[in-house]
């Protein structure tokens, strides 16, 4: 299907069903990366087969790693150790994936060869200075477009030194890039961050045998690490489950059971926020899967109230604000989202995209420099809206459409393949 694929979503009377969502995107990227850097054969089960993770997979194949893609949801990765990567003979295309580009930069900055990373039209506009500056301070040689702030990035790797870095932003991509560089060199590299960002790298690196310490305010790694092959089981992505959590809450008479979802506390801000708004979400069957907390999520339609969201909740729900805004659009009273300036530099400027599209549907929403103010109402109206090429905007609009008073048509929806293959089919199934 073409990238401009348009979908029309009808209002839903009720939603019901029991299902799983695809594997966690952040964990899938890391499983491919760390298994490639480990020695021996790793298996990864439940991997997300979205375009973003496929960019990471292809990147490591270009770096000489043998990866067998089994027909089911399993990958077999023949890791060659920290010194086993080969210079790629072509540019590495990270597609739409910020995680691929930023984490790979940390890995490649310490490798003794030349590499070039590029991406699609959206990724080439996203800020890369946040990783280039600290990696350069470690001794990396990275050049890039617009005065070394944007991709394509050219990396002449090798000869890094450890450092202590105080990150101005709570970003797991920045933190992980530096830990991955630090992992490969002699000594201890420390990253401090203003709020705790997702900690999948720290958890998984430890299980691969790296010396990683986590403390209030940051993490440190001591290298060079000897990573040993592991089997990784990837839980369902809470960021994908979030669309169905909000759908289940806002469509009357609904009940959905989403099974096997990762509920790592650094990612579960969306559950806390929706519960604070009055949403009925129950966690059952809580357990651990490859060092990550997992649960089944039972969601029931609920009357929502507006709340103020800021502080540590922001990084814990950073990818969920498009769909949280949809919940707020149907809540009683006002919701404010503050201290979320990072939303301006995601796959698109999500503050601008959410405000334009929810306003077109009749929502009462005002952009703020670092967030949004949303006044809820009973219903939204049908209209034609666009996704801005952003998977999470497209899926959030589909959720809003379920409770509009007429059909909503959304253009440019093929981008949902980035993180959620099968989204549209699942949305249809639970209305059946
Ligand atoms: C991610 C970190 C977050 C998040 C992104 C995935 C990761 O980005 O928004 O979707 O896998 O590390 P930042 O590090 O820019 O906050």
Coordinates of C-alpha atoms and ligand atoms in Angstrom, one line a residue:
X1 CA 0.0 0.0 0.0
X2 CA 1.2 3.5 -0.7
X3 CA 2.4 5.8 2.0
X4 CA -0.6 8.1 1.4
X5 CA -3.1 5.4 2.3
X6 CA -6.3 6.9 3.7
X7 CA -8.5 5.1 6.2
X8 CA -12.0 5.9 7.3
X9 CA -13.0 5.0 10.9
X10 CA -16.6 4.8 12.0
X11 CA -17.9 5.6 15.5
X12 CA -18.1 2.4 17.6
X13 CA -21.0 1.3 19.8
X14 CA -18.9 -0.8 22.1
X15 CA -15.5 -2.6 22.2
X16 CA -14.9 -6.1 23.6
X17 CA -12.1 -8.7 23.3
X18 CA -9.0 -10.4 24.7
X19 CA -5.8 -10.0 22.7
X20 CA -2.1 -9.3 22.7
X21 CA -0.2 -6.4 21.1
X22 CA 3.1 -6.7 19.2
X23 CA 6.4 -6.8 21.0
X24 CA 7.9 -3.8 22.8
X25 CA 9.8 -1.6 20.3
X26 CA 12.5 -0.3 22.7
X27 CA 13.2 -3.8 24.0
X28 CA 13.2 -5.3 20.5
X29 CA 15.8 -2.8 19.3
X30 CA 18.0 -3.5 22.3
X31 CA 17.7 -7.3 22.0
X32 CA 19.0 -7.1 18.4
X33 CA 21.8 -4.7 19.3
X34 CA 23.1 -6.4 22.5
X35 CA 22.8 -9.9 21.0
X36 CA 24.9 -8.7 18.0
X37 CA 27.6 -7.4 20.4
X38 CA 27.6 -10.5 22.5
X39 CA 29.6 -13.6 21.9
X40 CA 27.6 -16.6 20.7
X41 CA 24.1 -17.5 19.6
X42 CA 21.1 -15.5 21.1
X43 CA 17.5 -16.1 20.4
X44 CA 14.9 -13.4 20.6
X45 CA 11.2 -14.3 21.0
X46 CA 8.3 -12.0 20.5
X47 CA 10.3 -9.4 18.6
X48 CA 8.4 -6.5 17.1
X49 CA 8.4 -6.8 13.3
X50 CA 7.8 -3.1 12.8
X51 CA 9.8 -1.1 10.3
X52 CA 11.8 0.6 13.0
X53 CA 13.2 -2.7 14.4
X54 CA 13.8 -4.0 10.9
X55 CA 16.0 -1.0 10.4
X56 CA 18.1 -2.1 13.4
X57 CA 18.2 -5.7 12.1
X58 CA 19.4 -4.6 8.7
X59 CA 22.0 -2.3 10.2
X60 CA 23.6 -5.2 12.0
X61 CA 23.5 -7.4 9.0
X62 CA 25.4 -4.6 7.1
X63 CA 27.9 -4.7 10.0
X64 CA 28.5 -8.4 9.3
X65 CA 26.3 -10.1 11.9
X66 CA 24.4 -13.2 10.8
X67 CA 20.8 -12.9 11.8
X68 CA 18.3 -15.7 10.9
X69 CA 14.8 -14.5 10.8
X70 CA 12.6 -17.5 11.6
X71 CA 9.1 -17.6 10.1
X72 CA 7.5 -17.3 13.5
X73 CA 8.3 -14.5 15.9
X74 CA 11.9 -15.7 16.6
X75 CA 15.3 -14.4 15.6
X76 CA 18.6 -16.2 15.9
X77 CA 21.5 -13.8 16.2
X78 CA 25.1 -15.0 15.9
X79 CA 26.9 -12.3 17.9
X80 CA 30.6 -11.8 17.3
X81 CA 31.6 -9.8 20.4
X82 CA 32.4 -6.2 20.8
X83 CA 35.2 -6.4 18.3
X84 CA 33.3 -8.5 15.8
X85 CA 31.6 -5.8 13.8
X86 CA 32.9 -5.0 10.2
X87 CA 33.0 -1.7 8.4
X88 CA 29.8 -1.4 6.4
X89 CA 30.3 -0.9 2.7
X90 CA 27.3 1.4 2.3
X91 CA 25.4 4.0 4.2
X92 CA 23.2 2.6 7.0
X93 CA 19.5 3.6 6.6
X94 CA 17.8 4.0 10.0
X95 CA 14.4 4.7 8.3
X96 CA 12.1 6.6 10.8
X97 CA 13.9 5.2 13.9
X98 CA 15.5 7.6 16.3
X99 CA 16.4 4.7 18.6
X100 CA 18.3 3.0 15.8
X101 CA 20.2 6.2 14.9
X102 CA 21.1 7.4 18.4
X103 CA 22.0 4.1 19.9
X104 CA 23.9 3.0 16.9
X105 CA 25.9 6.3 17.1
X106 CA 27.0 5.3 20.6
X107 CA 28.0 1.8 19.4
X108 CA 29.8 3.0 16.2
X109 CA 31.6 5.9 17.8
X110 CA 33.8 3.3 19.6
X111 CA 34.3 1.0 16.6
X112 CA 37.6 1.3 14.7
X113 CA 36.0 2.1 11.3
X114 CA 34.1 4.6 9.2
X115 CA 30.3 4.5 9.0
X116 CA 27.4 6.8 7.8
X117 CA 23.9 6.8 9.3
X118 CA 21.0 8.3 7.5
X119 CA 17.2 8.2 7.8
X120 CA 13.9 9.2 6.2
X121 CA 12.7 12.8 5.8
X122 CA 11.4 13.0 9.4
X123 CA 14.5 11.5 11.1
X124 CA 16.8 13.7 9.1
X125 CA 15.1 16.7 10.7
X126 CA 15.4 15.4 14.3
X127 CA 18.1 16.8 16.7
X128 CA 21.3 14.7 16.9
X129 CA 23.4 17.3 18.8
X130 CA 22.2 15.7 22.0
X131 CA 24.3 12.6 21.3
X132 CA 27.0 14.2 19.1
X133 CA 28.0 16.6 21.8
X134 CA 28.6 14.1 24.6
X135 CA 30.1 11.5 22.3
X136 CA 32.5 14.2 20.9
X137 CA 33.5 15.0 24.4
X138 CA 34.4 11.3 24.8
X139 CA 36.7 11.8 21.8
X140 CA 34.4 10.6 19.0
X141 CA 34.7 12.1 15.5
X142 CA 31.2 12.7 14.2
X143 CA 30.2 15.1 11.4
X144 CA 26.7 15.8 10.2
X145 CA 24.5 18.1 8.3
X146 CA 23.7 21.7 9.6
X147 CA 26.9 22.0 11.6
X148 CA 26.9 18.5 13.1
X149 CA 23.3 18.7 14.4
X150 CA 21.4 16.5 11.9
X151 CA 21.7 13.3 9.9
X152 CA 23.2 12.0 7.7
X153 CA 26.0 11.5 10.3
X154 CA 29.5 10.3 9.4
X155 CA 31.4 8.6 12.2
X156 CA 35.1 7.9 12.3
X157 CA 35.1 5.6 15.2
X158 CA 37.7 4.6 17.8
X159 CA 39.8 5.8 20.7
X160 CA 37.1 7.1 23.2
X161 CA 37.7 8.0 26.8
X162 CA 35.2 7.6 29.7
X163 CA 33.3 10.5 31.1
X164 CA 30.7 11.7 33.5
X165 CA 27.8 13.3 31.7
X166 CA 24.9 15.4 33.1
X167 CA 22.3 15.1 30.5
X168 CA 20.0 18.2 30.3
X169 CA 17.1 16.0 29.2
X170 CA 15.6 12.8 30.4
X171 CA 16.2 10.7 27.3
X172 CA 16.8 7.0 27.2
X173 CA 18.3 7.3 23.8
X174 CA 21.0 9.7 25.0
X175 CA 21.6 7.7 28.1
X176 CA 21.8 4.4 26.1
X177 CA 24.1 5.9 23.4
X178 CA 26.6 6.9 26.1
X179 CA 26.4 3.6 28.0
X180 CA 26.9 1.7 24.8
X181 CA 30.0 3.8 24.0
X182 CA 31.2 3.4 27.6
X183 CA 30.7 -0.4 27.5
X184 CA 33.4 -0.7 24.8
X185 CA 36.2 1.2 26.5
X186 CA 38.4 0.9 29.5
X187 CA 36.9 2.4 32.8
X188 CA 33.6 3.8 34.0
X189 CA 31.2 6.0 32.1
X190 CA 28.4 7.7 34.1
X191 CA 25.3 9.4 32.9
X192 CA 23.1 11.6 35.1
X193 CA 19.6 12.6 34.0
X194 CA 17.0 15.0 35.4
X195 CA 14.3 12.4 35.7
X196 CA 14.6 8.6 35.2
X197 CA 14.1 7.7 31.6
X198 CA 13.2 4.1 30.5
X199 CA 15.8 1.7 31.8
X200 CA 15.6 -1.2 29.3
X201 CA 19.3 -0.9 28.4
X202 CA 20.4 -1.1 31.9
X203 CA 18.3 -4.2 32.7
X204 CA 19.2 -6.0 29.5
X205 CA 22.9 -5.2 29.5
X206 CA 23.1 -6.6 32.9
X207 CA 21.5 -9.8 31.8
X208 CA 24.0 -10.0 29.0
X209 CA 26.7 -9.8 31.6
X210 CA 27.8 -6.2 31.5
X211 CA 28.8 -4.3 34.7
X212 CA 26.0 -1.7 34.9
X213 CA 25.1 0.2 38.1
X214 CA 21.9 2.1 38.5
X215 CA 21.6 4.8 41.2
X216 CA 19.1 7.6 41.9
X217 CA 19.7 10.2 39.1
X218 CA 21.6 8.0 36.7
X219 CA 23.5 4.9 35.6
X220 CA 27.1 3.9 35.0
X221 CA 28.8 1.2 33.1
X222 CA 32.3 -0.2 33.4
X223 CA 34.0 -1.5 30.3
X224 CA 35.2 -3.2 28.4
X225 CA 32.3 -5.6 28.9
X226 CA 32.2 -9.2 27.8
X227 CA 28.6 -9.8 26.7
X228 CA 27.4 -13.4 26.7
X229 CA 24.6 -14.6 24.4
X230 CA 21.2 -14.7 25.9
X231 CA 17.6 -15.7 25.1
X232 CA 15.4 -12.7 25.3
X233 CA 11.6 -12.8 25.5
X234 CA 10.0 -9.5 24.5
X235 CA 6.8 -8.5 26.2
X236 CA 3.9 -6.6 24.4
X237 CA 4.5 -2.9 24.0
X238 CA 2.7 -0.7 26.5
X239 CA 3.0 2.1 24.0
X240 CA 0.9 0.0 21.6
X241 CA -1.5 -1.2 24.3
X242 CA -2.1 2.5 25.2
X243 CA -4.3 3.0 22.1
X244 CA -6.6 0.2 23.3
X245 CA -6.5 1.4 26.9
X246 CA -7.8 4.8 25.9
X247 CA -10.3 3.2 23.3
X248 CA -11.6 0.9 26.0
X249 CA -12.1 3.8 28.5
X250 CA -13.8 6.3 26.1
X251 CA -16.1 4.0 24.1
X252 CA -19.2 3.2 26.3
X253 CA -19.9 -0.3 27.5
X254 CA -16.5 -1.6 26.6
X255 CA -14.2 -4.2 28.2
X256 CA -10.8 -5.2 26.9
X257 CA -8.2 -7.6 28.2
X258 CA -4.8 -6.9 26.8
X259 CA -2.5 -9.8 27.7
X260 CA 1.3 -9.9 28.2
X261 CA 2.1 -6.2 28.3
X262 CA 5.4 -4.8 29.6
X263 CA 4.7 -2.7 32.7
X264 CA 8.2 -1.5 33.6
X265 CA 7.7 1.4 36.0
X266 CA 9.8 3.7 33.7
X267 CA 7.2 3.1 31.0
X268 CA 3.9 2.7 32.8
X269 CA 3.1 6.4 33.3
X270 CA 0.2 6.0 30.9
X271 CA -1.5 3.6 33.4
X272 CA -0.9 6.0 36.3
X273 CA -2.2 9.0 34.3
X274 CA -5.4 7.3 33.0
X275 CA -6.1 6.0 36.5
X276 CA -5.6 9.5 37.9
X277 CA -8.2 10.6 35.3
X278 CA -10.6 8.0 36.8
X279 CA -10.0 5.2 34.3
X280 CA -10.6 1.6 35.4
X281 CA -7.5 -0.3 34.5
X282 CA -6.6 -3.5 36.5
X283 CA -3.3 -5.3 36.4
X284 CA -3.6 -9.1 36.7
X285 CA -1.2 -12.0 36.3
X286 CA 1.8 -9.9 37.2
X287 CA 5.1 -11.6 36.5
X288 CA 8.6 -11.2 35.0
X289 CA 9.8 -11.9 31.5
X290 CA 13.5 -11.6 30.7
X291 CA 14.0 -9.1 33.6
X292 CA 11.0 -6.9 32.7
X293 CA 7.8 -6.7 34.7
X294 CA 4.8 -7.9 32.7
X295 CA 1.0 -8.0 33.3
X296 CA -2.4 -8.5 31.7
X297 CA -4.4 -5.2 31.5
X298 CA -8.2 -5.2 32.0
X299 CA -9.8 -1.9 30.9
X300 CA -13.4 -0.9 31.3
X301 CA -15.3 2.2 30.0
X302 CA -15.0 5.0 32.6
X303 CA -16.1 8.6 33.1
X304 CA -12.8 10.5 32.9
X305 CA -11.8 13.8 34.6
X306 CA -9.2 16.3 33.6
X307 CA -5.9 16.5 35.5
X308 CA -2.6 18.3 35.5
X309 CA 0.4 16.3 34.2
X310 CA 4.1 17.3 34.6
X311 CA 7.3 16.2 36.3
X312 CA 8.4 12.6 36.5
X313 CA 5.2 11.4 34.7
X314 CA 6.4 13.0 31.5
X315 CA 9.3 10.7 30.6
X316 CA 7.3 7.8 32.0
X317 CA 4.6 8.4 29.4
X318 CA 6.5 10.3 26.7
X319 CA 5.3 8.4 23.7
X320 CA 1.7 8.2 24.9
X321 CA 0.7 11.9 24.9
X322 CA -1.0 11.8 21.6
X323 CA -3.4 9.2 22.9
X324 CA -3.6 10.7 26.4
X325 CA -4.7 13.9 24.7
X326 CA -7.5 11.9 23.1
X327 CA -8.6 10.7 26.6
X328 CA -8.4 14.3 27.8
X329 CA -10.6 15.5 24.9
X330 CA -13.4 13.3 26.3
X331 CA -12.8 14.0 30.0
X332 CA -14.8 16.3 32.2
X333 CA -12.9 19.6 32.8
X334 CA -9.4 20.7 31.8
X335 CA -6.3 18.6 31.4
X336 CA -2.9 20.4 31.2
X337 CA 0.3 18.7 30.0
X338 CA 3.4 20.7 31.0
X339 CA 7.2 20.2 31.0
X340 CA 6.8 18.1 27.8
X341 CA 8.8 20.2 25.4
X342 CA 10.4 17.0 24.1
X343 CA 7.1 16.3 22.3
X344 CA 8.2 19.0 19.8
X345 CA 11.1 16.8 18.5
X346 CA 9.5 13.4 18.2
X347 CA 8.6 11.8 14.9
X348 CA 6.9 15.1 14.2
X349 CA 6.2 18.1 16.4
X350 CA 3.5 16.3 18.4
X351 CA 2.2 19.3 20.2
X352 CA 1.4 21.0 16.8
X353 CA 0.1 17.8 15.3
X354 CA -2.2 16.9 18.2
X355 CA -3.6 20.5 18.4
X356 CA -4.2 20.8 14.6
X357 CA -5.9 17.4 14.3
X358 CA -8.0 17.4 17.5
X359 CA -9.2 20.9 16.8
X360 CA -10.2 19.8 13.3
X361 CA -12.4 17.2 15.1
X362 CA -14.0 19.9 17.2
X363 CA -11.8 19.5 20.3
X364 CA -11.0 22.4 22.5
X365 CA -7.2 22.3 22.7
X366 CA -4.5 25.0 23.0
X367 CA -0.8 24.5 22.4
X368 CA 1.6 25.7 25.2
X369 CA 5.3 26.1 24.6
X370 CA 6.0 22.9 26.6
X371 CA 2.7 21.1 26.3
X372 CA -1.1 21.5 25.9
X373 CA -4.3 22.6 27.5
X374 CA -7.3 20.4 26.7
X375 CA -10.9 21.1 27.6
X376 CA -12.9 17.9 27.4
X377 CA -16.3 17.5 25.8
X378 CA -19.0 14.9 25.2
X379 CA -18.2 14.1 21.6
X380 CA -16.0 15.1 18.7
X381 CA -17.2 15.5 15.1
X382 CA -16.3 13.7 11.9
X383 CA -13.7 15.3 9.6
X384 CA -10.7 14.6 7.4
X385 CA -7.3 14.8 9.2
X386 CA -3.7 13.8 8.4
X387 CA -1.2 11.8 10.4
X388 CA 1.9 14.0 9.7
X389 CA 3.6 10.7 8.8
X390 CA 3.7 9.9 12.5
X391 CA 2.5 6.4 13.5
X392 CA 1.3 7.5 17.0
X393 CA -0.7 10.4 15.6
X394 CA -2.4 8.2 13.1
X395 CA -3.4 5.6 15.7
X396 CA -4.5 8.2 18.2
X397 CA -6.8 9.8 15.6
X398 CA -8.3 6.3 14.9
X399 CA -9.0 6.0 18.7
X400 CA -10.6 9.5 18.8
X401 CA -12.7 8.5 15.7
X402 CA -14.4 5.7 17.7
X403 CA -16.2 8.2 19.8
X404 CA -16.8 10.9 17.2
X405 CA -20.4 11.5 16.0
X406 CA -19.6 10.7 12.4
X407 CA -16.8 9.0 10.3
X408 CA -13.3 10.4 10.5
X409 CA -11.0 10.0 7.5
X410 CA -7.2 9.8 8.3
X411 CA -4.7 10.2 5.5
X412 CA -1.1 8.9 5.4
X413 CA -1.7 5.9 7.6
X414 CA 0.9 3.4 6.3
X415 CA 3.2 4.9 8.9
X416 CA 1.6 2.7 11.6
X417 CA 3.8 -0.1 10.2
X418 CA 6.6 1.6 12.1
X419 CA 5.5 0.3 15.5
X420 CA 2.2 -1.6 15.1
X421 CA 1.8 -4.0 12.2
X422 CA -1.8 -5.3 12.4
X423 CA -3.2 -2.2 14.2
X424 CA -6.1 -1.6 11.8
X425 CA -7.2 -5.3 11.8
X426 CA -7.2 -5.4 15.6
X427 CA -9.2 -2.2 15.8
X428 CA -11.8 -3.7 13.5
X429 CA -11.8 -7.1 15.3
X430 CA -12.7 -5.6 18.8
X431 CA -15.8 -3.9 17.3
X432 CA -17.1 -7.2 15.9
Ligands
LIG1 C1 13.2 5.4 23.2 C2 13.3 6.5 24.0 C3 12.4 7.7 23.9 C4 11.1 7.3 23.2 C5 11.4 6.6 21.9 C6 12.1 5.3 22.2 C7 14.1 4.3 23.4 O1 13.0 8.7 23.2 O2 10.4 8.5 22.9 O3 10.2 6.3 21.3 O4 13.9 3.2 22.9 O5 15.2 4.5 24.1 P1 14.0 9.8 24.0 O6 15.2 9.1 24.4 O7 14.3 10.8 22.9 O8 13.1 10.4 25.0

